[in-house]
XYZ file of C-alpha atoms in Angstrom:
296
model
C 88.530 105.962 78.004
C 87.946 106.459 81.732
C 84.760 108.432 82.360
C 82.422 109.699 85.048
C 82.766 109.720 88.809
C 85.931 107.876 89.806
C 86.575 107.659 93.546
C 90.021 108.406 94.961
C 89.604 105.792 97.668
C 90.630 106.290 101.263
C 92.695 103.493 102.819
C 90.990 102.246 106.004
C 93.202 101.492 108.996
C 92.419 99.697 112.248
C 94.851 99.796 115.150
C 97.610 100.928 112.835
C 97.096 98.163 110.272
C 95.352 97.968 106.920
C 91.654 97.163 107.466
C 90.985 94.904 104.490
C 87.426 94.101 105.576
C 86.472 97.783 105.642
C 88.194 98.338 102.285
C 86.207 95.530 100.674
C 82.965 96.914 102.100
C 83.846 100.355 100.811
C 84.490 99.045 97.293
C 81.180 97.153 97.277
C 79.240 100.185 98.496
C 80.907 102.433 95.929
C 79.906 100.161 93.057
C 76.376 99.691 94.386
C 75.996 103.483 94.615
C 76.907 103.965 90.963
C 80.575 104.969 91.031
C 82.135 104.606 87.579
C 85.695 103.725 88.666
C 88.070 103.409 91.602
C 91.538 104.786 92.333
C 93.311 103.079 95.248
C 96.682 104.210 96.665
C 96.555 107.816 95.575
C 97.064 110.850 97.802
C 93.638 110.330 99.394
C 94.650 106.711 99.979
C 97.667 107.873 102.047
C 100.162 106.241 99.719
C 103.109 108.162 101.252
C 102.724 106.273 104.539
C 101.978 102.840 103.085
C 104.959 100.535 102.937
C 105.579 98.689 99.665
C 103.808 95.508 100.760
C 100.778 97.454 101.973
C 100.683 99.532 98.800
C 100.616 96.405 96.679
C 98.069 94.706 98.941
C 95.608 97.614 98.766
C 95.659 97.410 94.973
C 95.151 93.632 95.109
C 92.186 93.933 97.484
C 90.465 96.619 95.405
C 90.933 94.674 92.156
C 89.608 91.517 93.825
C 86.615 93.289 95.360
C 85.726 95.183 92.171
C 85.641 91.926 90.180
C 85.812 93.756 86.862
C 82.575 95.673 87.416
C 84.295 99.057 87.230
C 87.814 100.012 86.156
C 90.504 100.182 88.808
C 93.213 102.791 88.197
C 96.025 102.061 90.647
C 98.114 104.874 92.063
C 101.672 103.719 91.368
C 103.648 106.937 91.122
C 106.832 107.748 93.002
C 109.661 110.258 92.930
C 111.877 107.264 92.190
C 111.369 106.000 88.649
C 112.491 102.487 89.575
C 109.968 102.322 92.414
C 107.188 103.587 90.142
C 108.050 100.875 87.622
C 107.954 98.155 90.278
C 104.590 99.289 91.629
C 103.183 99.704 88.123
C 104.255 96.244 86.990
C 102.715 94.729 90.104
C 99.426 96.590 89.539
C 99.271 95.359 85.957
C 100.050 91.800 87.050
C 97.201 91.688 89.589
C 94.624 93.050 87.148
C 94.466 96.830 87.448
C 92.944 98.515 84.402
C 95.140 101.590 84.491
C 97.922 103.380 86.336
C 97.819 106.827 87.945
C 101.358 108.207 87.802
C 101.994 111.432 89.698
C 104.689 113.864 88.622
C 107.766 113.110 90.777
C 107.545 115.165 93.946
C 110.214 116.911 96.019
C 113.131 116.339 93.636
C 111.612 118.794 91.086
C 112.603 117.264 87.726
C 112.813 119.438 84.623
C 110.322 119.011 81.779
C 112.840 116.672 80.141
C 113.079 114.743 83.402
C 109.288 114.376 83.467
C 109.325 113.036 79.916
C 112.077 110.523 80.631
C 110.303 109.388 83.835
C 107.066 108.596 82.005
C 108.927 107.115 79.039
C 110.781 104.683 81.321
C 107.531 103.557 82.971
C 105.694 103.333 79.660
C 108.322 100.965 78.284
C 107.800 98.515 81.153
C 103.982 98.211 81.209
C 101.114 97.485 78.834
C 98.051 99.164 80.355
C 96.813 102.778 80.186
C 98.745 105.439 82.063
C 97.036 108.495 83.563
C 99.375 111.456 84.133
C 98.674 113.065 87.513
C 99.524 116.755 87.369
C 99.136 118.325 90.830
C 101.662 121.167 91.247
C 100.357 122.078 94.703
C 101.697 118.793 96.074
C 104.626 118.025 93.786
C 106.022 121.531 93.247
C 106.390 120.764 89.548
C 103.887 121.554 86.795
C 103.894 119.568 83.577
C 103.582 121.956 80.631
C 101.055 121.387 77.875
C 103.963 120.896 75.460
C 105.521 118.174 77.608
C 102.150 116.494 78.080
C 101.631 116.414 74.321
C 105.035 114.808 73.917
C 104.274 112.213 76.595
C 100.891 111.488 74.977
C 102.812 110.088 72.005
C 104.024 107.205 74.202
C 102.133 103.973 73.574
C 100.327 103.626 76.904
C 99.693 107.234 77.957
C 96.001 107.979 77.447
C 94.881 110.426 80.101
C 95.523 113.163 82.621
C 94.200 113.777 86.103
C 94.423 117.558 86.149
C 94.592 119.118 89.608
C 96.096 122.418 88.530
C 92.782 124.271 89.178
C 93.550 126.117 85.924
C 90.445 125.568 83.835
C 92.111 126.954 80.729
C 94.321 123.854 80.753
C 91.410 121.644 79.710
C 90.922 123.567 76.484
C 94.655 124.035 75.944
C 95.289 120.307 76.336
C 92.309 119.509 74.132
C 93.729 121.796 71.440
C 97.193 120.249 71.722
C 96.205 116.588 71.903
C 92.696 116.361 70.493
C 89.381 115.222 71.956
C 90.633 111.627 72.201
C 92.974 112.666 75.034
C 91.167 111.518 78.178
C 90.927 114.422 80.645
C 89.853 113.848 84.240
C 89.441 116.587 86.818
C 91.356 116.215 90.042
C 89.257 118.750 91.916
C 85.618 118.331 92.900
C 84.812 122.026 93.252
C 85.684 122.923 89.652
C 84.636 119.663 87.986
C 81.485 121.242 86.511
C 83.489 123.824 84.576
C 86.107 121.188 83.719
C 83.432 119.020 82.120
C 81.979 121.976 80.218
C 85.440 122.611 78.752
C 85.509 119.086 77.346
C 86.525 116.907 80.298
C 85.493 113.280 80.662
C 85.133 112.804 84.413
C 86.519 113.479 87.869
C 88.770 111.524 90.204
C 86.876 112.599 93.289
C 87.502 112.871 97.016
C 83.876 113.683 97.847
C 82.608 110.509 96.183
C 84.091 108.546 99.076
C 81.100 109.709 101.124
C 78.620 110.872 98.451
C 79.099 108.357 95.623
C 75.525 108.383 94.370
C 75.288 112.179 94.190
C 78.712 112.446 92.536
C 77.734 109.764 90.028
C 74.464 111.539 89.240
C 76.393 114.789 88.800
C 78.811 113.210 86.333
C 76.008 111.435 84.481
C 74.290 114.791 83.977
C 77.529 116.343 82.715
C 78.181 113.498 80.308
C 74.655 113.910 78.892
C 75.277 117.620 78.422
C 72.551 118.471 80.933
C 74.478 121.204 82.697
C 71.335 122.676 84.267
C 70.786 119.434 86.198
C 74.507 119.246 86.957
C 74.447 122.777 88.361
C 71.676 121.843 90.787
C 73.764 118.941 92.032
C 76.852 121.154 92.181
C 74.965 123.634 94.379
C 73.917 120.808 96.689
C 77.387 119.289 96.892
C 79.443 122.479 97.138
C 79.325 122.717 100.961
C 80.766 119.192 101.078
C 83.444 119.987 98.492
C 84.573 122.915 100.632
C 84.358 121.079 103.966
C 86.470 118.134 102.823
C 89.404 120.505 102.395
C 88.919 122.502 105.599
C 92.115 120.714 106.716
C 94.627 118.675 104.732
C 93.167 115.802 102.717
C 92.423 113.017 103.627
C 91.750 114.029 107.244
C 88.305 115.531 106.666
C 87.069 112.833 104.283
C 88.229 110.058 106.611
C 86.396 111.766 109.474
C 83.303 112.060 107.247
C 83.584 108.369 106.339
C 83.738 107.483 110.026
C 80.595 109.554 110.692
C 78.797 107.522 108.015
C 80.037 104.235 109.501
C 82.180 103.371 106.492
C 85.541 103.036 108.219
C 87.681 104.455 111.009
C 88.976 108.028 110.815
C 92.422 106.677 111.731
C 95.413 108.020 109.825
C 99.172 107.705 110.107
C 101.677 110.335 111.123
C 102.493 112.910 109.975
C 98.753 113.136 109.305
C 96.820 113.877 112.496
C 93.105 113.753 113.358
C 90.861 116.584 112.277
C 90.495 119.296 114.907
C 87.218 119.823 116.755
C 86.636 122.950 114.678
C 87.201 120.962 111.490
C 84.807 118.235 112.644
C 82.059 120.801 113.119
C 82.553 122.058 109.568
C 82.404 118.528 108.157
C 79.377 117.577 110.265
C 77.528 120.686 109.134
C 78.265 119.925 105.489
C 77.190 116.285 105.804
C 73.932 117.426 107.360
C 73.339 120.129 104.750
C 73.885 117.717 101.880
C 71.584 115.217 103.580
C 74.099 112.451 104.147
C 73.920 112.203 107.931
C 70.131 111.786 107.854
C 70.447 109.145 105.135
C 73.019 107.241 107.167
C 70.829 107.385 110.271
C 67.849 106.069 108.299
C 69.825 103.043 107.143
């Protein structure tokens, strides 16, 4: 079961190309800071603008750099089932520990279409599959009933729930049992998600605050929600700031401010505005991350 603070990794670029050196450094720093798992090539990793070779290479680099110290859950979803299968088989071949499969976006499949999509992928791989339900990006919401049906497939173990509907955690727990691995897909509501019976969070903020996010999840997993609330209060300005503009613009800018990688993105994503930068800078300072970076 995947647990704790799992970072939805940014993909560093340099002069338009994948910056493998920065990616390796980022993975090493994440593990050193206590992150419990890594998710390359998700939305935060700009998978829509990675070509197939780059997508596969990012997964390879992260698996190599992690060296089995934490699980790597590779983002291998697509709105083409055949493409998702190809990416998933490659991720399994190079040593990923799990697959993050997003609901097909844009083409808006029915609930039956969602089932058949996951069934086709499940039949072609042999490692855990995490359903990624994020209606705000895909324009399709997997129902609890469909999720329960998909959970019967041999490799489907988990969900990354980014519906922001906290009732879903309890509803899914009731439908599938406590053994169904539930991961939050939203930093701001992860505290409540964990209190409802969640097991961790695939986090954007942990790109720049991995130690604090790890401590927060450790407190939740111990049932110490008073300690978790204190960390939540500290981190909340950062959670808000990292979505002041479309993800991953703000978090890549924040990473650049901490010297982790360039803020460079690919079109149609554009740099954070000056107003957005001020919001992110203020949050980094309030949380104490800019001072910590300066001290290092």
